[in-house]
PDB file of C-alpha atoms in Angstrom:
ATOM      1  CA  UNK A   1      38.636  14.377  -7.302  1.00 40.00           C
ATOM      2  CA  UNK A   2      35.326  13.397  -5.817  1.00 44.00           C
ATOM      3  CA  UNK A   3      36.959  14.234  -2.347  1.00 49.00           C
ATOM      4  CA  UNK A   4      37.337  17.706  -3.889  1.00 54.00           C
ATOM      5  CA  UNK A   5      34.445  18.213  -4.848  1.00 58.00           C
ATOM      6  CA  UNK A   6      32.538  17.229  -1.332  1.00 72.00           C
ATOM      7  CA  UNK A   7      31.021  19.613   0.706  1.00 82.00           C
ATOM      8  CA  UNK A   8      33.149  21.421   3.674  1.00 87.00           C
ATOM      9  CA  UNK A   9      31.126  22.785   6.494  1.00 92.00           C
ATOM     10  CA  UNK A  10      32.925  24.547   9.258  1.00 94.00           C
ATOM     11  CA  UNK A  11      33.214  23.199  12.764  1.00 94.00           C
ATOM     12  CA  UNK A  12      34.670  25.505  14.904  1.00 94.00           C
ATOM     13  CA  UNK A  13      36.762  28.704  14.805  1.00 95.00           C
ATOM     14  CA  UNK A  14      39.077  30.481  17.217  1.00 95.00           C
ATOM     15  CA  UNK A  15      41.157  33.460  16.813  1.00 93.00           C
ATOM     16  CA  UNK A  16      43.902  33.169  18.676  1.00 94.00           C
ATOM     17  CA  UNK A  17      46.030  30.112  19.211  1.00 96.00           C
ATOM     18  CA  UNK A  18      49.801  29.685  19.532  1.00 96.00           C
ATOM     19  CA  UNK A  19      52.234  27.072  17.966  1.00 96.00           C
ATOM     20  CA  UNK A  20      55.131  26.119  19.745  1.00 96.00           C
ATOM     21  CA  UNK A  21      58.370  23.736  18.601  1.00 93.00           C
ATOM     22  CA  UNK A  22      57.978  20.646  21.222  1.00 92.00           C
ATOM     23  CA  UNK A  23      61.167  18.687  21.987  1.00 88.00           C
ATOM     24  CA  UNK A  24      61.085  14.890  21.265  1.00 83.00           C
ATOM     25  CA  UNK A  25      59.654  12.334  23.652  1.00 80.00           C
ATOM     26  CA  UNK A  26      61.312  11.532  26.471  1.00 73.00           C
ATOM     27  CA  UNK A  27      59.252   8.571  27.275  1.00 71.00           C
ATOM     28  CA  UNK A  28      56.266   6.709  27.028  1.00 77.00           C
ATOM     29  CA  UNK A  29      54.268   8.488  29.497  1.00 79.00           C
ATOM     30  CA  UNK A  30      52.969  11.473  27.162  1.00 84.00           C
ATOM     31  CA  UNK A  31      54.233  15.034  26.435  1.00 90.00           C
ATOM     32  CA  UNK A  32      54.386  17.930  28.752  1.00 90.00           C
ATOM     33  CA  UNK A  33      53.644  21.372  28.337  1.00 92.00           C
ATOM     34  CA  UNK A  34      55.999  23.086  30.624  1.00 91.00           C
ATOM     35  CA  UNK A  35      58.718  21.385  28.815  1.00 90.00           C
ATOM     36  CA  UNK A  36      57.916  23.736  26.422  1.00 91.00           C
ATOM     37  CA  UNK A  37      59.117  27.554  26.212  1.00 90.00           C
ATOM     38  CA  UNK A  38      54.973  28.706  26.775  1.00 92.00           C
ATOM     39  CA  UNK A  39      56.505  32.105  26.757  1.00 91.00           C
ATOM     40  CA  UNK A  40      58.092  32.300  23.115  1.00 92.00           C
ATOM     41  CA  UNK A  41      55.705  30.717  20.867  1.00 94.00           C
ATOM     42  CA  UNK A  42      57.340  29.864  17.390  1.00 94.00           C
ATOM     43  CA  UNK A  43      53.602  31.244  15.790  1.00 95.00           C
ATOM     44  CA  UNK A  44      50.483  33.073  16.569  1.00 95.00           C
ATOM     45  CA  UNK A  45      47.586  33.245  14.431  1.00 95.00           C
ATOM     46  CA  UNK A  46      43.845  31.825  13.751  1.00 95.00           C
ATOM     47  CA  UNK A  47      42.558  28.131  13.850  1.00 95.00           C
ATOM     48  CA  UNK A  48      39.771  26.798  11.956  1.00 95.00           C
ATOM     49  CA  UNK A  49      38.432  23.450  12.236  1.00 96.00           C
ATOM     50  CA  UNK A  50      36.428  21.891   8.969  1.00 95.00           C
ATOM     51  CA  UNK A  51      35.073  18.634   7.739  1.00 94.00           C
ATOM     52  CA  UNK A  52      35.125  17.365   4.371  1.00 92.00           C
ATOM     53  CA  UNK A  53      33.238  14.333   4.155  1.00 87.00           C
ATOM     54  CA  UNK A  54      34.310  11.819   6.872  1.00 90.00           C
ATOM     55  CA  UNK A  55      37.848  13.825   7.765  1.00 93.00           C
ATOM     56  CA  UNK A  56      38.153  16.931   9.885  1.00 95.00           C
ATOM     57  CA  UNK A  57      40.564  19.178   8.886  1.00 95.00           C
ATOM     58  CA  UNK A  58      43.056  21.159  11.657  1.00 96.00           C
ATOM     59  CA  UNK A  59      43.782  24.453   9.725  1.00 96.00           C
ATOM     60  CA  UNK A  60      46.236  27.465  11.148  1.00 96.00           C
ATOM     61  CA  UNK A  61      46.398  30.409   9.103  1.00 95.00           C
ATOM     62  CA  UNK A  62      47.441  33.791   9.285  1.00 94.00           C
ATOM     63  CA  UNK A  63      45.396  36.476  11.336  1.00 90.00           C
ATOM     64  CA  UNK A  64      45.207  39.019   8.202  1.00 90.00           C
ATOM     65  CA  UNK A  65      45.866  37.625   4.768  1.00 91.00           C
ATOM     66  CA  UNK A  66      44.173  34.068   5.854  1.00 90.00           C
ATOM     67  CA  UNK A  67      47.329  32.047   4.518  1.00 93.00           C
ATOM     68  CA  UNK A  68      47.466  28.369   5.331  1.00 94.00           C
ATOM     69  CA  UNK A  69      50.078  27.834   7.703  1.00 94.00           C
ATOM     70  CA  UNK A  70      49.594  24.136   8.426  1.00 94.00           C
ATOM     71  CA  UNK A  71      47.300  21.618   8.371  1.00 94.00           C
ATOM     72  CA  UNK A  72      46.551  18.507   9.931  1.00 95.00           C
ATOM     73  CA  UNK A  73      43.727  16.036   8.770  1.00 95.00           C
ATOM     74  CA  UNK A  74      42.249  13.757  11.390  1.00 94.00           C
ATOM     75  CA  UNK A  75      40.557  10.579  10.372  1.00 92.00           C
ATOM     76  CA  UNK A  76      40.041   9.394  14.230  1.00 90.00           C
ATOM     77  CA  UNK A  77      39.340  11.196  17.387  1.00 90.00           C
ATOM     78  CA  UNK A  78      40.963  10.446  19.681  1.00 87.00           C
ATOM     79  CA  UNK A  79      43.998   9.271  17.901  1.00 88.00           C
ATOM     80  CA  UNK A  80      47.722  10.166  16.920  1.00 89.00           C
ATOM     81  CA  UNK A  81      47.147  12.795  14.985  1.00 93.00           C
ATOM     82  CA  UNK A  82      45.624  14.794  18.149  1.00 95.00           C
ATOM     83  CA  UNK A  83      47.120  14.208  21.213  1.00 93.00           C
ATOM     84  CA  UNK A  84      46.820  15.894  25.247  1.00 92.00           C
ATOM     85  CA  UNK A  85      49.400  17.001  27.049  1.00 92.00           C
ATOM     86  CA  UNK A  86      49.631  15.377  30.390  1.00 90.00           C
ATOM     87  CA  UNK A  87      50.032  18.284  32.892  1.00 90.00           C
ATOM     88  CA  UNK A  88      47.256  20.386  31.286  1.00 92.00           C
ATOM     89  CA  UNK A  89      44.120  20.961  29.312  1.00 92.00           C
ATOM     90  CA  UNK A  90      44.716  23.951  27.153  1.00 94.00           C
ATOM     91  CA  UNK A  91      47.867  22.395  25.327  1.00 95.00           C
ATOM     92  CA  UNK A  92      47.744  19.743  22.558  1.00 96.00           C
ATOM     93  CA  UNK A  93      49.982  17.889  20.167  1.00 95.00           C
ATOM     94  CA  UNK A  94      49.410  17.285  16.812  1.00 95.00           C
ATOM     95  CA  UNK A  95      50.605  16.100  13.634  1.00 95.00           C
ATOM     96  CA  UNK A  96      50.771  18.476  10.203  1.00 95.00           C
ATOM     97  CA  UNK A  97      51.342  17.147   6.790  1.00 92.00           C
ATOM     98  CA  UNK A  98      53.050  19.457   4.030  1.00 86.00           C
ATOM     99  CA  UNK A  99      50.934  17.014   1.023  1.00 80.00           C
ATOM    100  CA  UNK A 100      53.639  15.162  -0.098  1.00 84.00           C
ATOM    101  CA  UNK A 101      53.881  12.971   2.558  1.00 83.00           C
ATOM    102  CA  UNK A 102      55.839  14.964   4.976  1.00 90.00           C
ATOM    103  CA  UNK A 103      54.463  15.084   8.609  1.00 92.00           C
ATOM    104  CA  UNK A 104      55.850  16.850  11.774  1.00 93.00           C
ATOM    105  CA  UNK A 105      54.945  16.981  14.978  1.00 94.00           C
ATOM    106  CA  UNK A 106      53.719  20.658  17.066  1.00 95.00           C
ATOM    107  CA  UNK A 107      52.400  21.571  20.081  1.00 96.00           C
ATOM    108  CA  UNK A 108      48.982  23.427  19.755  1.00 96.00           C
ATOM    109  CA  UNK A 109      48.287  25.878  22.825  1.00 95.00           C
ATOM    110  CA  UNK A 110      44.990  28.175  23.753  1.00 95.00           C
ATOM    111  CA  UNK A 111      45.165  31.183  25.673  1.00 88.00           C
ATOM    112  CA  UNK A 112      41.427  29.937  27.091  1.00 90.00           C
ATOM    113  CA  UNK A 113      40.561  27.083  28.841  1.00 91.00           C
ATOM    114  CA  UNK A 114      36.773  27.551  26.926  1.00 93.00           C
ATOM    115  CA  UNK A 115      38.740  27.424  24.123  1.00 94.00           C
ATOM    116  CA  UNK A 116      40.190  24.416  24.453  1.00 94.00           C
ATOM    117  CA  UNK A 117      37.108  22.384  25.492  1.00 95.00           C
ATOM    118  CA  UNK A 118      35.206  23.784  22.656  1.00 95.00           C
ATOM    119  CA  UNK A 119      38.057  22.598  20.359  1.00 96.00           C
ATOM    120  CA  UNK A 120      37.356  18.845  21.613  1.00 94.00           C
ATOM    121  CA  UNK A 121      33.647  18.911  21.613  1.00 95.00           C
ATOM    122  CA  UNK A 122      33.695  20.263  17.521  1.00 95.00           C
ATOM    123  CA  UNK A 123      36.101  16.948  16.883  1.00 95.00           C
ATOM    124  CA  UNK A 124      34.073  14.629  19.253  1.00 94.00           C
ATOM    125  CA  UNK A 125      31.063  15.995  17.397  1.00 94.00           C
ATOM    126  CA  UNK A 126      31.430  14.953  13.863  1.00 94.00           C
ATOM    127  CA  UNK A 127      33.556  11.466  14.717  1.00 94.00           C
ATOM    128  CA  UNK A 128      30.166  11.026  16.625  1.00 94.00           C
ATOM    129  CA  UNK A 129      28.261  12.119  13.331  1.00 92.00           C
ATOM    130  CA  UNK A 130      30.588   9.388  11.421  1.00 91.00           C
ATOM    131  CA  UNK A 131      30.011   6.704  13.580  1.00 91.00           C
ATOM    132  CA  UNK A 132      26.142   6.906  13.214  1.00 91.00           C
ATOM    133  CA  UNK A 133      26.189   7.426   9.299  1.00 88.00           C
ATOM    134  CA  UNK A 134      28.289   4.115   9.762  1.00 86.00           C
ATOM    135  CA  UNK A 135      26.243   2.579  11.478  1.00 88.00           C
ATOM    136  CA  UNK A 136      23.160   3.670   9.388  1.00 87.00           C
ATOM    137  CA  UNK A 137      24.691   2.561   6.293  1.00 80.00           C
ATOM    138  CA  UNK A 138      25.572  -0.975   7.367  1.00 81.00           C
ATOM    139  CA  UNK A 139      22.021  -1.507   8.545  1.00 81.00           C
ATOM    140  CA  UNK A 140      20.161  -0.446   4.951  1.00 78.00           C
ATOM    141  CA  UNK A 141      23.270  -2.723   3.298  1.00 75.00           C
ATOM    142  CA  UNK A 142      21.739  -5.829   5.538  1.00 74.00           C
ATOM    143  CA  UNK A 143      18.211  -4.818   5.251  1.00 70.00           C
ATOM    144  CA  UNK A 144      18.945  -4.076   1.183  1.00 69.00           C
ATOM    145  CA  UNK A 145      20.227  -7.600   0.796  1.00 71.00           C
ATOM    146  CA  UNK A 146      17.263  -9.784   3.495  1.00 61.00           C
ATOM    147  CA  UNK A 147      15.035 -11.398   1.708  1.00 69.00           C
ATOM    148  CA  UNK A 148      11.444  -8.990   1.697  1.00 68.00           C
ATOM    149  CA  UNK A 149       8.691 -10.534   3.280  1.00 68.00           C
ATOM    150  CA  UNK A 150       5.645 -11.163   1.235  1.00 69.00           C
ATOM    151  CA  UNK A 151       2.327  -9.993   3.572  1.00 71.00           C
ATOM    152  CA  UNK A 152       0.255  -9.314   0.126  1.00 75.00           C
ATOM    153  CA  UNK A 153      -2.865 -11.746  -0.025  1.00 71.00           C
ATOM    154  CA  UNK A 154      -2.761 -14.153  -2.605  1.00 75.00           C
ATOM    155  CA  UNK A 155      -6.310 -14.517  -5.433  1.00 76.00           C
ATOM    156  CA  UNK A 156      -8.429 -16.540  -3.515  1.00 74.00           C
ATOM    157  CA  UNK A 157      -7.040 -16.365   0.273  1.00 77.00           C
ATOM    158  CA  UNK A 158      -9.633 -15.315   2.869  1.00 80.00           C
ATOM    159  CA  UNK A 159      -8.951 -14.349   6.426  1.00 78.00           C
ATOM    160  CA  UNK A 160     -11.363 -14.935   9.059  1.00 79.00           C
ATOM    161  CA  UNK A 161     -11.519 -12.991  12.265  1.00 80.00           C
ATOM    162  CA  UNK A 162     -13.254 -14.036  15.417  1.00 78.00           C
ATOM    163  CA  UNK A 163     -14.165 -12.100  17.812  1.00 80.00           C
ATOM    164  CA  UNK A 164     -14.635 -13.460  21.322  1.00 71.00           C
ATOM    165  CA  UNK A 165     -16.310 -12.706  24.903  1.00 69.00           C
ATOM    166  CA  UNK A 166     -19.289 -11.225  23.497  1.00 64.00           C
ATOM    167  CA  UNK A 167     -22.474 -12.228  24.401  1.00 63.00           C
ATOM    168  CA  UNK A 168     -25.774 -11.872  22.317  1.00 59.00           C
ATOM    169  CA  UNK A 169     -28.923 -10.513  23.574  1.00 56.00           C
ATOM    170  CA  UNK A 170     -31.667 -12.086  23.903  1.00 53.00           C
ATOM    171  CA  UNK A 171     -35.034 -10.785  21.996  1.00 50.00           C
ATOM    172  CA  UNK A 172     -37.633 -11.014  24.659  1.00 53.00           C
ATOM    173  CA  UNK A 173     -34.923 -10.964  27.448  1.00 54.00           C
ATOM    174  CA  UNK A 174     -36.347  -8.027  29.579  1.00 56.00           C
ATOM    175  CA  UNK A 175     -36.771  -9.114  32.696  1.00 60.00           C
ATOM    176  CA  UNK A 176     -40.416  -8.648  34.191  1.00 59.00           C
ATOM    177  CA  UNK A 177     -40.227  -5.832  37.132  1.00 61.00           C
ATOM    178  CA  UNK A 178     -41.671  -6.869  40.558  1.00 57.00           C
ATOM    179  CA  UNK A 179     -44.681  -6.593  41.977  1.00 55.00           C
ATOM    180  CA  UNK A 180     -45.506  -4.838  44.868  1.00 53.00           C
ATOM    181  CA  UNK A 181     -42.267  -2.314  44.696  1.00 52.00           C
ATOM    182  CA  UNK A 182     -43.460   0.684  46.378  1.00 55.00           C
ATOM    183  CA  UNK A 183     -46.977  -0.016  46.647  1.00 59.00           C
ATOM    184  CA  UNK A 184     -49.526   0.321  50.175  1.00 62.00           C
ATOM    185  CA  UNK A 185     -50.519  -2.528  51.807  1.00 64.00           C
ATOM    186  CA  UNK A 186     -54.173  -3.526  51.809  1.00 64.00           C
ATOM    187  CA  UNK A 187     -56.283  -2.076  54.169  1.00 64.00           C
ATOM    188  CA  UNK A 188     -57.378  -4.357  57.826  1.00 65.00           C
ATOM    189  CA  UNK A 189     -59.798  -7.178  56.942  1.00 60.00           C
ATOM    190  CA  UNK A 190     -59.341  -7.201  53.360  1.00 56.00           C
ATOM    191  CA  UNK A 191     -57.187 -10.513  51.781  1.00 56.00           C
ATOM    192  CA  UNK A 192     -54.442  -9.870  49.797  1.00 53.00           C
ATOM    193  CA  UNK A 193     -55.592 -10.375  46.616  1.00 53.00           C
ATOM    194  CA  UNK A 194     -59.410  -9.511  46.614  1.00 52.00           C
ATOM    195  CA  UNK A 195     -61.388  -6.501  45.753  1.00 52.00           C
ATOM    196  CA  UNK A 196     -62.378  -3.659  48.729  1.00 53.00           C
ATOM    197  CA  UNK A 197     -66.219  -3.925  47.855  1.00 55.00           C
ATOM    198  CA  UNK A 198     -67.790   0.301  47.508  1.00 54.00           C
ATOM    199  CA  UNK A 199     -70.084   1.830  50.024  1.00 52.00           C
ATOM    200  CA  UNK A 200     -73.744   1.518  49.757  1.00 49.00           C
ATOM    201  CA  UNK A 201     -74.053   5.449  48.319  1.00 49.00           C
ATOM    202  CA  UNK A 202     -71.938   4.717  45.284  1.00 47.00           C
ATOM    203  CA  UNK A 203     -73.773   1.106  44.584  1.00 48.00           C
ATOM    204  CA  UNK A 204     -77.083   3.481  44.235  1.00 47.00           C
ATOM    205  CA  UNK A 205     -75.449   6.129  42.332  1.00 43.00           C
ATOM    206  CA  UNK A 206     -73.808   3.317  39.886  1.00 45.00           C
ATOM    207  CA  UNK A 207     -77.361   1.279  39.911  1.00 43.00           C
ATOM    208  CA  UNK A 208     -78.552   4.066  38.592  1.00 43.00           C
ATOM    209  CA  UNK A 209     -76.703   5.415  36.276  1.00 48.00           C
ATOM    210  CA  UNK A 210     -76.272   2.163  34.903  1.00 45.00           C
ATOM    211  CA  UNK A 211     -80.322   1.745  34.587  1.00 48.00           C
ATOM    212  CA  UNK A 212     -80.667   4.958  32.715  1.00 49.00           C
ATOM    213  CA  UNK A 213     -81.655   5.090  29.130  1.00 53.00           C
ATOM    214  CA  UNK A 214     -79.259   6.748  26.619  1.00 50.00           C
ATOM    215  CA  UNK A 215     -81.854   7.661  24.876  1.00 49.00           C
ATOM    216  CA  UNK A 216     -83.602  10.149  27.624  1.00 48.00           C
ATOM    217  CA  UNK A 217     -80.474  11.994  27.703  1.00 46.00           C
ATOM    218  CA  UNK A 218     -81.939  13.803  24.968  1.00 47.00           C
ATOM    219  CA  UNK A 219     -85.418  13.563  25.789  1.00 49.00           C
ATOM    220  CA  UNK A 220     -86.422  17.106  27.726  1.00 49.00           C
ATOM    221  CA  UNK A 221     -90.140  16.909  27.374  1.00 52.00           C
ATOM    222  CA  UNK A 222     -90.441  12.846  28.899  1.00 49.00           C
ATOM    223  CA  UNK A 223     -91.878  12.960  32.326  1.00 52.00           C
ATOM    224  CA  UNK A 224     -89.867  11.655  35.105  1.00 51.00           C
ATOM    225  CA  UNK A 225     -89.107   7.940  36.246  1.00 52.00           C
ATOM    226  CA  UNK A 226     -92.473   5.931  36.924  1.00 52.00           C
ATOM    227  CA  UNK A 227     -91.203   4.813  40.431  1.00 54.00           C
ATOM    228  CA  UNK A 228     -89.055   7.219  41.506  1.00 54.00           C
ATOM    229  CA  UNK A 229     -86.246   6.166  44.013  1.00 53.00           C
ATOM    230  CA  UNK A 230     -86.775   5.725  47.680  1.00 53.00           C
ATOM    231  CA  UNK A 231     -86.825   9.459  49.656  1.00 53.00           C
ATOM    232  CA  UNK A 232     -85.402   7.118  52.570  1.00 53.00           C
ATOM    233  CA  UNK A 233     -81.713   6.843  51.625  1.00 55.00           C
ATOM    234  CA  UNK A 234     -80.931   7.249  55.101  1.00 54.00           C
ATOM    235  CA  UNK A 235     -82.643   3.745  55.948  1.00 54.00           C
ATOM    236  CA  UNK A 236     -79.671   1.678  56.000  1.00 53.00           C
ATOM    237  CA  UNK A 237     -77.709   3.675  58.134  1.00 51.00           C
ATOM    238  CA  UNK A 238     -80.378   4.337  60.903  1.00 52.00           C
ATOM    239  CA  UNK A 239     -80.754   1.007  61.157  1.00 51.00           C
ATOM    240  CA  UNK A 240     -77.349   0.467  61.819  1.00 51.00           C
ATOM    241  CA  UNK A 241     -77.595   3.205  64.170  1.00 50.00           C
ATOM    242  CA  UNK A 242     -80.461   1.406  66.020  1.00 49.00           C
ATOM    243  CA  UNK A 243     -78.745  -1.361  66.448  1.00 52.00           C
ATOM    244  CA  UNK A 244     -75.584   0.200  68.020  1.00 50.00           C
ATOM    245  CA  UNK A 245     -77.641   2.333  70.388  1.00 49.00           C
ATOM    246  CA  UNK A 246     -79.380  -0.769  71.929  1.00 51.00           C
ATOM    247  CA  UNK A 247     -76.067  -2.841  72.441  1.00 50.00           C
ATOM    248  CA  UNK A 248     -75.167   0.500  74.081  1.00 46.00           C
ATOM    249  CA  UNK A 249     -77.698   0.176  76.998  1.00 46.00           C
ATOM    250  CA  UNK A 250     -76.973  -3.393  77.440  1.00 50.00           C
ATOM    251  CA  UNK A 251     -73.562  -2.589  78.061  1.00 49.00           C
ATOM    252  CA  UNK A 252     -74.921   0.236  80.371  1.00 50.00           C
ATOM    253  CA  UNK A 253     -74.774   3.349  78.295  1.00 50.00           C
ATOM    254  CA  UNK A 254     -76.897   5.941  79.116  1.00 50.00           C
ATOM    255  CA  UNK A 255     -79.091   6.578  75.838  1.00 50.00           C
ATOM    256  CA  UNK A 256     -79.464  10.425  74.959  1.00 51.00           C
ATOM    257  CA  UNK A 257     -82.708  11.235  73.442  1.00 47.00           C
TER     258      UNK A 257
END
């Protein structure tokens, strides 16, 4: 009853196949389809192929009304109950079973070869399908009865997780930048290192603004400085010219006046 009561999907459906009484085997080697009378066959109607559970179900019924003719129900593909011929693809054998135990053997014929190969692929199909769900059932039956493994920490249980190849930085670890990158060199006759010492003109001018009183800034009636700065501010430098015109006429430089 629980067979009954199963779901049955359709597989495949033709409309036109023929039926055809087969004569017994002559030998081992396989039935052959002209043996057959192709041109008078014993029926003519529609074939339906459906599954019930794990078994597919050959069904032949009648063009118009839809009356079973036979039926044949396959529990392996390939197997006896479906069978090729040996001389062509379009022809089949199989076996039909009346219900009480009765079985008979027929020859199954399609007037295209499409429709032929399409009746293999829909029982190929759901053996495949079978052979998974199988498969799939065996495998939750072994996993069902393993023992489960326990990955749940117990009260109390640390874990500890180092990780490596990292290096800490240090605080004050920037390294100094060099000196000298980019910079001039020193001007001819001056040491690395020392201080280029200022003209003569800027010692006055920083003499004296370094000798003035803050407090005269302010002061716009005060008369000027007491000793007022030297009107020669030339001095040094005629000197120097002096000098460089007489070691002109010992060298023999005429002297322009």
């Amino acid at each position: 009853m629980a067979e009954d009561d199963s779901y049955e999907s359709m597989l495949c459906v033709k409309p036109e196949v023929h039926v055809y009484r087969i004569p017994p085997r002559a030998s081992n080697r396989g039935y052959r389809a002209a043996d057959w009378k192709l041109d008078e066959p014993a029926w003519s109607g529609r074939m339906k192929i459906t599954a019930k559970d794990k078994i597919a179900y050959i069904k032949l019924e009648d063009k118009n009304t839809g009356e079973l003719f036979a039926q044949a129900p396959v529990e392996q593909y390939p197997g006896c109950v479906v069978e090729s011929v040996t001389d062509s693809s379009r022809y089949f054998v199989i076996r039909i079973e009346d219900g009480n135990g009765r079985h008979a053997f027929i020859g199954l014929g399609f007037a295209d070869r499409g429709d032929s190969f399409d009746f293999n692929v829909a029982l190929q199909d759901h053996f495949k399908w079978v052979k998974q769900e199988g498969e799939l059932a065996k495998q939750e039956a072994s996993e069902s009865t393993a023992p489960k493994l326990d990955l749940s920490f117990k009260e109390g249980q640390t874990i500890k997780i180092s990780i490596g190849n990292i290096k800490k930085k240090d605080a004050g670890g920037a390294k100094p930048r060099p000196l000298g990158g980019g910079l001039l060199p020193p001007p001819p006759g001056v040491k690395v290192g020392g201080v280029i010492p200022p003209l003569v003109g800027e010692q006055t001018v920083s003499a004296v603004q370094t000798n003035t009183d803050p407090a005269s800034l302010f002061d716009f009636g005060s008369p000027g400085p007491a000793n007022p700065p030297s009107s020669d501010m030339w001095g040094d430098f005629t000197s120097a010219g002096s000098n460089s015109s007489k070691d002109a006429v010992k060298s023999g430089w005429v002297q322009f006046s």
